[in-house]
Amino acid sequence: MSLPSGKDFRPSWPLTSGHIQTMLSSSGVRRMLLPKAAREVLEGAEIVVVDAGDGVRLSGAFTAQKVHAQPRGLAVLFHGWEGSVDSTYVLQTGSRLLREGWDIFRLNFRDHGDSHSMNEALFHSCRIDEVVHALGDIAQRWPARPMALAGFSLGGNFALRAAMHTSRAGIPLSYVLAVCPIIDPAEGLFSLEKAAPWFYQAYFMHKWRQSLRAKQAAFPQHVYFEMSELKQNLRGLTEALVLRHTDFGSLQSYLDGYSVAGDIMQAMQIPATILTARDDPVIPVAAFEKLQLPPNVELDIAEHGGHCGFIRGRNMTSFTDDYIAARFNAVADGG
C-alpha cells in the first residue's frame, strides 16, 4: 500500500490559505470543534518526570494502548515552541496513534507546559543534550519497539537533531518525522520580522513573555531579565537572553547552534521524513529547497497546509494524523 504524500492534501477554499491554516492550527476554536476522539490520549495518561542528565528533569505523559495484546511500538511526540504535551496537535496525533496500537509518550521541553519550576536555568533551543538524554531514559523505561519520534515546528527541529545523536548515544530510535521543522533559525527569525504578517510575531512574543514571567515567579531569587529587555522585539529579546544566559558569544552563533540547514542532515543514519507546506508563512520553503539530504531522508513539500496546519475541514482534524500514522505503521510492519 502506498503511503500518503503532501500532494494528497487538497483542501477546499478558504483552507487553501496558508494564513488561515496557520491561525486555525493552534486556535481555541479548533480545540473546541475537535471530535472527542482527538483527546483519547488524555484518558489514563500517566504524568511522569524523566531524567535528562546533569540533574535536569523534564516532564511528560505516557499513555498505554489498549487495542492489541502488545503495543505496536512506542511513539514519542515533541511539541513546538511555547506549546506543550497538551497542545491540540499533540493530543490529536497522539490519540490517532493510540488507536493504531502505539504506546504514546508526550515530552515537555524545559520551561514548557507547567514545568517552569523544575529546572532553574532557562530553556533555549540549543539544549539538545538533555532531550537526547531524556529519550534514552524513555527508551529504557518504556521498552516497546520500534521507537518512533515525531515533532512539530521547533519540536521537529529538536526531533531531527536528536535523531542524529541517538545512534551514538545507543538509543534504539527507528524513525523520525518532522512537520514544518525550523531549518535555518536565522532565516526563520528574519522571516518573522520582515516577511510574515505582524500578528505572528505578536502571538509568539505574547506567549514567550508569559512563559518568562512564569519562570521568574518560580525562581524569584534569580534575575532572568530586566523589564526593559522584556519589552524588546523578538530579535532583541532573543539576543539579550542569549548573551545573559548562554555561552554563545553572539545571536548568530546561537542561531547556528540549532540549525539543520545545508548538509547537516547528511549525518542522519535512520530513516526520516520532513513534511512542510509551500505556503507556510512562518518558515520559508526556500530553506527546505536548499537542503542537501542523504537518501534515507524524505522531503515532502505540500502546496497547502500553512504552518503545522493541514486542516481538512469543519471538524478541524488534520491530514498529518493519517500521514504520521501511515508512516509509523509502515515502520512497525517492516515496510
PDB file of C-alpha atoms in Angstrom, residues 25-163:
ATOM      1  CA  SER A  25      -3.818  25.175  13.775  1.00  0.00           C
ATOM      2  CA  SER A  26      -3.477  26.334  17.391  1.00  0.00           C
ATOM      3  CA  SER A  27      -6.672  28.328  17.834  1.00  0.00           C
ATOM      4  CA  GLY A  28      -9.148  27.848  20.641  1.00  0.00           C
ATOM      5  CA  VAL A  29     -11.869  27.449  18.032  1.00  0.00           C
ATOM      6  CA  ARG A  30     -10.154  24.388  16.636  1.00  0.00           C
ATOM      7  CA  ARG A  31      -9.737  22.893  20.107  1.00  0.00           C
ATOM      8  CA  MET A  32     -13.455  23.287  20.776  1.00  0.00           C
ATOM      9  CA  LEU A  33     -14.530  21.812  17.447  1.00  0.00           C
ATOM     10  CA  LEU A  34     -12.263  18.767  17.518  1.00  0.00           C
ATOM     11  CA  PRO A  35     -14.099  15.474  17.998  1.00  0.00           C
ATOM     12  CA  LYS A  36     -13.821  13.728  21.352  1.00  0.00           C
ATOM     13  CA  ALA A  37     -11.603  11.075  19.768  1.00  0.00           C
ATOM     14  CA  ALA A  38      -8.858  13.683  19.383  1.00  0.00           C
ATOM     15  CA  ARG A  39      -8.472  13.738  23.178  1.00  0.00           C
ATOM     16  CA  GLU A  40      -8.361   9.993  23.822  1.00  0.00           C
ATOM     17  CA  VAL A  41      -4.657  10.121  24.679  1.00  0.00           C
ATOM     18  CA  LEU A  42      -5.559  12.047  27.844  1.00  0.00           C
ATOM     19  CA  GLU A  43      -7.570   9.110  29.235  1.00  0.00           C
ATOM     20  CA  GLY A  44      -5.420   7.088  31.572  1.00  0.00           C
ATOM     21  CA  ALA A  45      -2.326   9.187  30.875  1.00  0.00           C
ATOM     22  CA  GLU A  46       0.425   8.870  33.492  1.00  0.00           C
ATOM     23  CA  ILE A  47       2.189  12.155  34.303  1.00  0.00           C
ATOM     24  CA  VAL A  48       5.876  11.392  34.726  1.00  0.00           C
ATOM     25  CA  VAL A  49       9.278  13.021  35.233  1.00  0.00           C
ATOM     26  CA  VAL A  50      12.196  11.792  33.123  1.00  0.00           C
ATOM     27  CA  ASP A  51      15.928  12.059  33.725  1.00  0.00           C
ATOM     28  CA  ALA A  52      17.562  14.493  31.294  1.00  0.00           C
ATOM     29  CA  GLY A  53      21.089  14.222  32.729  1.00  0.00           C
ATOM     30  CA  ASP A  54      23.195  16.510  34.938  1.00  0.00           C
ATOM     31  CA  GLY A  55      20.347  16.870  37.408  1.00  0.00           C
ATOM     32  CA  VAL A  56      17.915  18.162  34.777  1.00  0.00           C
ATOM     33  CA  ARG A  57      14.368  16.810  34.869  1.00  0.00           C
ATOM     34  CA  LEU A  58      11.750  17.041  32.147  1.00  0.00           C
ATOM     35  CA  SER A  59       8.058  16.316  32.460  1.00  0.00           C
ATOM     36  CA  GLY A  60       5.926  14.232  30.167  1.00  0.00           C
ATOM     37  CA  ALA A  61       2.908  11.976  29.866  1.00  0.00           C
ATOM     38  CA  PHE A  62       2.718   8.280  28.998  1.00  0.00           C
ATOM     39  CA  THR A  63      -0.425   6.568  27.703  1.00  0.00           C
ATOM     40  CA  ALA A  64      -0.537   2.810  27.140  1.00  0.00           C
ATOM     41  CA  GLN A  65      -2.523   1.497  24.177  1.00  0.00           C
ATOM     42  CA  LYS A  66      -5.384  -0.953  24.761  1.00  0.00           C
ATOM     43  CA  VAL A  67      -6.014  -2.095  21.195  1.00  0.00           C
ATOM     44  CA  HIS A  68      -3.626  -5.036  20.981  1.00  0.00           C
ATOM     45  CA  ALA A  69      -2.194  -7.582  23.405  1.00  0.00           C
ATOM     46  CA  GLN A  70       1.199  -5.994  22.716  1.00  0.00           C
ATOM     47  CA  PRO A  71       1.867  -2.418  21.616  1.00  0.00           C
ATOM     48  CA  ARG A  72       2.769  -1.778  18.010  1.00  0.00           C
ATOM     49  CA  GLY A  73       5.665   0.314  19.296  1.00  0.00           C
ATOM     50  CA  LEU A  74       6.440   3.465  21.282  1.00  0.00           C
ATOM     51  CA  ALA A  75       5.602   6.813  19.681  1.00  0.00           C
ATOM     52  CA  VAL A  76       7.295   9.879  21.171  1.00  0.00           C
ATOM     53  CA  LEU A  77       5.860  13.315  20.349  1.00  0.00           C
ATOM     54  CA  PHE A  78       7.575  16.725  20.580  1.00  0.00           C
ATOM     55  CA  HIS A  79       5.527  19.948  20.682  1.00  0.00           C
ATOM     56  CA  GLY A  80       6.546  23.287  19.173  1.00  0.00           C
ATOM     57  CA  TRP A  81       7.914  26.454  20.785  1.00  0.00           C
ATOM     58  CA  GLU A  82       5.696  27.550  23.697  1.00  0.00           C
ATOM     59  CA  GLY A  83       3.477  24.531  23.109  1.00  0.00           C
ATOM     60  CA  SER A  84       3.185  21.594  25.494  1.00  0.00           C
ATOM     61  CA  VAL A  85       2.177  17.962  25.813  1.00  0.00           C
ATOM     62  CA  ASP A  86      -1.420  19.242  25.813  1.00  0.00           C
ATOM     63  CA  SER A  87      -1.186  21.248  22.581  1.00  0.00           C
ATOM     64  CA  THR A  88      -4.047  20.426  20.239  1.00  0.00           C
ATOM     65  CA  TYR A  89      -1.873  18.946  17.508  1.00  0.00           C
ATOM     66  CA  VAL A  90      -0.021  16.739  20.017  1.00  0.00           C
ATOM     67  CA  LEU A  91      -3.250  15.410  21.523  1.00  0.00           C
ATOM     68  CA  GLN A  92      -4.755  14.806  18.100  1.00  0.00           C
ATOM     69  CA  THR A  93      -1.721  12.938  16.744  1.00  0.00           C
ATOM     70  CA  GLY A  94      -1.252  11.004  19.982  1.00  0.00           C
ATOM     71  CA  SER A  95      -4.886   9.932  20.039  1.00  0.00           C
ATOM     72  CA  ARG A  96      -4.722   8.691  16.455  1.00  0.00           C
ATOM     73  CA  LEU A  97      -1.546   6.679  17.092  1.00  0.00           C
ATOM     74  CA  LEU A  98      -3.067   5.293  20.295  1.00  0.00           C
ATOM     75  CA  ARG A  99      -5.968   3.887  18.259  1.00  0.00           C
ATOM     76  CA  GLU A 100      -3.419   2.334  15.898  1.00  0.00           C
ATOM     77  CA  GLY A 101      -1.965   0.383  18.812  1.00  0.00           C
ATOM     78  CA  TRP A 102       1.032   2.564  19.726  1.00  0.00           C
ATOM     79  CA  ASP A 103       2.030   3.436  23.275  1.00  0.00           C
ATOM     80  CA  ILE A 104       2.416   7.225  23.442  1.00  0.00           C
ATOM     81  CA  PHE A 105       4.946   9.394  25.243  1.00  0.00           C
ATOM     82  CA  ARG A 106       4.466  13.182  25.039  1.00  0.00           C
ATOM     83  CA  LEU A 107       7.521  15.137  26.238  1.00  0.00           C
ATOM     84  CA  ASN A 108       7.609  18.702  27.536  1.00  0.00           C
ATOM     85  CA  PHE A 109      10.749  20.652  26.769  1.00  0.00           C
ATOM     86  CA  ARG A 110      12.243  22.605  29.664  1.00  0.00           C
ATOM     87  CA  ASP A 111      10.006  25.534  30.753  1.00  0.00           C
ATOM     88  CA  HIS A 112       7.058  24.348  28.645  1.00  0.00           C
ATOM     89  CA  GLY A 113       3.648  23.375  29.925  1.00  0.00           C
ATOM     90  CA  ASP A 114       3.678  23.751  33.706  1.00  0.00           C
ATOM     91  CA  SER A 115       7.325  22.743  34.128  1.00  0.00           C
ATOM     92  CA  HIS A 116       8.904  26.157  34.818  1.00  0.00           C
ATOM     93  CA  SER A 117       9.755  25.277  38.432  1.00  0.00           C
ATOM     94  CA  MET A 118      11.578  22.019  37.614  1.00  0.00           C
ATOM     95  CA  ASN A 119      14.945  23.459  36.500  1.00  0.00           C
ATOM     96  CA  GLU A 120      16.495  26.787  37.459  1.00  0.00           C
ATOM     97  CA  ALA A 121      18.249  27.562  34.162  1.00  0.00           C
ATOM     98  CA  LEU A 122      16.187  28.904  31.264  1.00  0.00           C
ATOM     99  CA  PHE A 123      15.140  26.921  28.209  1.00  0.00           C
ATOM    100  CA  HIS A 124      16.884  27.669  24.962  1.00  0.00           C
ATOM    101  CA  SER A 125      16.826  25.896  21.624  1.00  0.00           C
ATOM    102  CA  CYS A 126      20.385  24.547  21.801  1.00  0.00           C
ATOM    103  CA  ARG A 127      19.628  22.332  24.807  1.00  0.00           C
ATOM    104  CA  ILE A 128      19.707  19.188  22.670  1.00  0.00           C
ATOM    105  CA  ASP A 129      21.804  17.090  25.076  1.00  0.00           C
ATOM    106  CA  GLU A 130      19.095  16.999  27.720  1.00  0.00           C
ATOM    107  CA  VAL A 131      16.469  15.990  25.167  1.00  0.00           C
ATOM    108  CA  VAL A 132      18.657  13.148  23.874  1.00  0.00           C
ATOM    109  CA  HIS A 133      19.312  12.009  27.458  1.00  0.00           C
ATOM    110  CA  ALA A 134      15.561  12.111  28.140  1.00  0.00           C
ATOM    111  CA  LEU A 135      14.929   9.941  25.068  1.00  0.00           C
ATOM    112  CA  GLY A 136      17.369   7.416  26.485  1.00  0.00           C
ATOM    113  CA  ASP A 137      15.502   7.338  29.798  1.00  0.00           C
ATOM    114  CA  ILE A 138      12.172   6.991  27.987  1.00  0.00           C
ATOM    115  CA  ALA A 139      13.500   4.125  25.843  1.00  0.00           C
ATOM    116  CA  GLN A 140      14.647   2.234  28.954  1.00  0.00           C
ATOM    117  CA  ARG A 141      11.502   2.781  30.998  1.00  0.00           C
ATOM    118  CA  TRP A 142       9.025   2.048  28.210  1.00  0.00           C
ATOM    119  CA  PRO A 143      10.794  -0.532  26.044  1.00  0.00           C
ATOM    120  CA  ALA A 144       8.104  -1.114  23.399  1.00  0.00           C
ATOM    121  CA  ARG A 145       9.757  -1.429  19.989  1.00  0.00           C
ATOM    122  CA  PRO A 146      10.059   0.046  17.471  1.00  0.00           C
ATOM    123  CA  MET A 147      10.500   3.550  18.869  1.00  0.00           C
ATOM    124  CA  ALA A 148       9.423   6.339  16.503  1.00  0.00           C
ATOM    125  CA  LEU A 149       9.582  10.098  17.020  1.00  0.00           C
ATOM    126  CA  ALA A 150       7.500  12.933  15.572  1.00  0.00           C
ATOM    127  CA  GLY A 151       7.942  16.657  16.209  1.00  0.00           C
ATOM    128  CA  PHE A 152       6.232  19.850  15.128  1.00  0.00           C
ATOM    129  CA  SER A 153       7.883  23.197  14.258  1.00  0.00           C
ATOM    130  CA  LEU A 154      10.688  23.740  16.808  1.00  0.00           C
ATOM    131  CA  GLY A 155       9.851  20.246  18.066  1.00  0.00           C
ATOM    132  CA  GLY A 156      10.512  18.996  14.544  1.00  0.00           C
ATOM    133  CA  ASN A 157      13.913  20.668  14.636  1.00  0.00           C
ATOM    134  CA  PHE A 158      14.653  19.027  18.005  1.00  0.00           C
ATOM    135  CA  ALA A 159      13.455  15.678  16.637  1.00  0.00           C
ATOM    136  CA  LEU A 160      15.793  15.825  13.634  1.00  0.00           C
ATOM    137  CA  ARG A 161      18.774  16.843  15.768  1.00  0.00           C
ATOM    138  CA  ALA A 162      18.003  14.208  18.398  1.00  0.00           C
ATOM    139  CA  ALA A 163      17.774  11.536  15.701  1.00  0.00           C
TER     140      ALA A 163
END
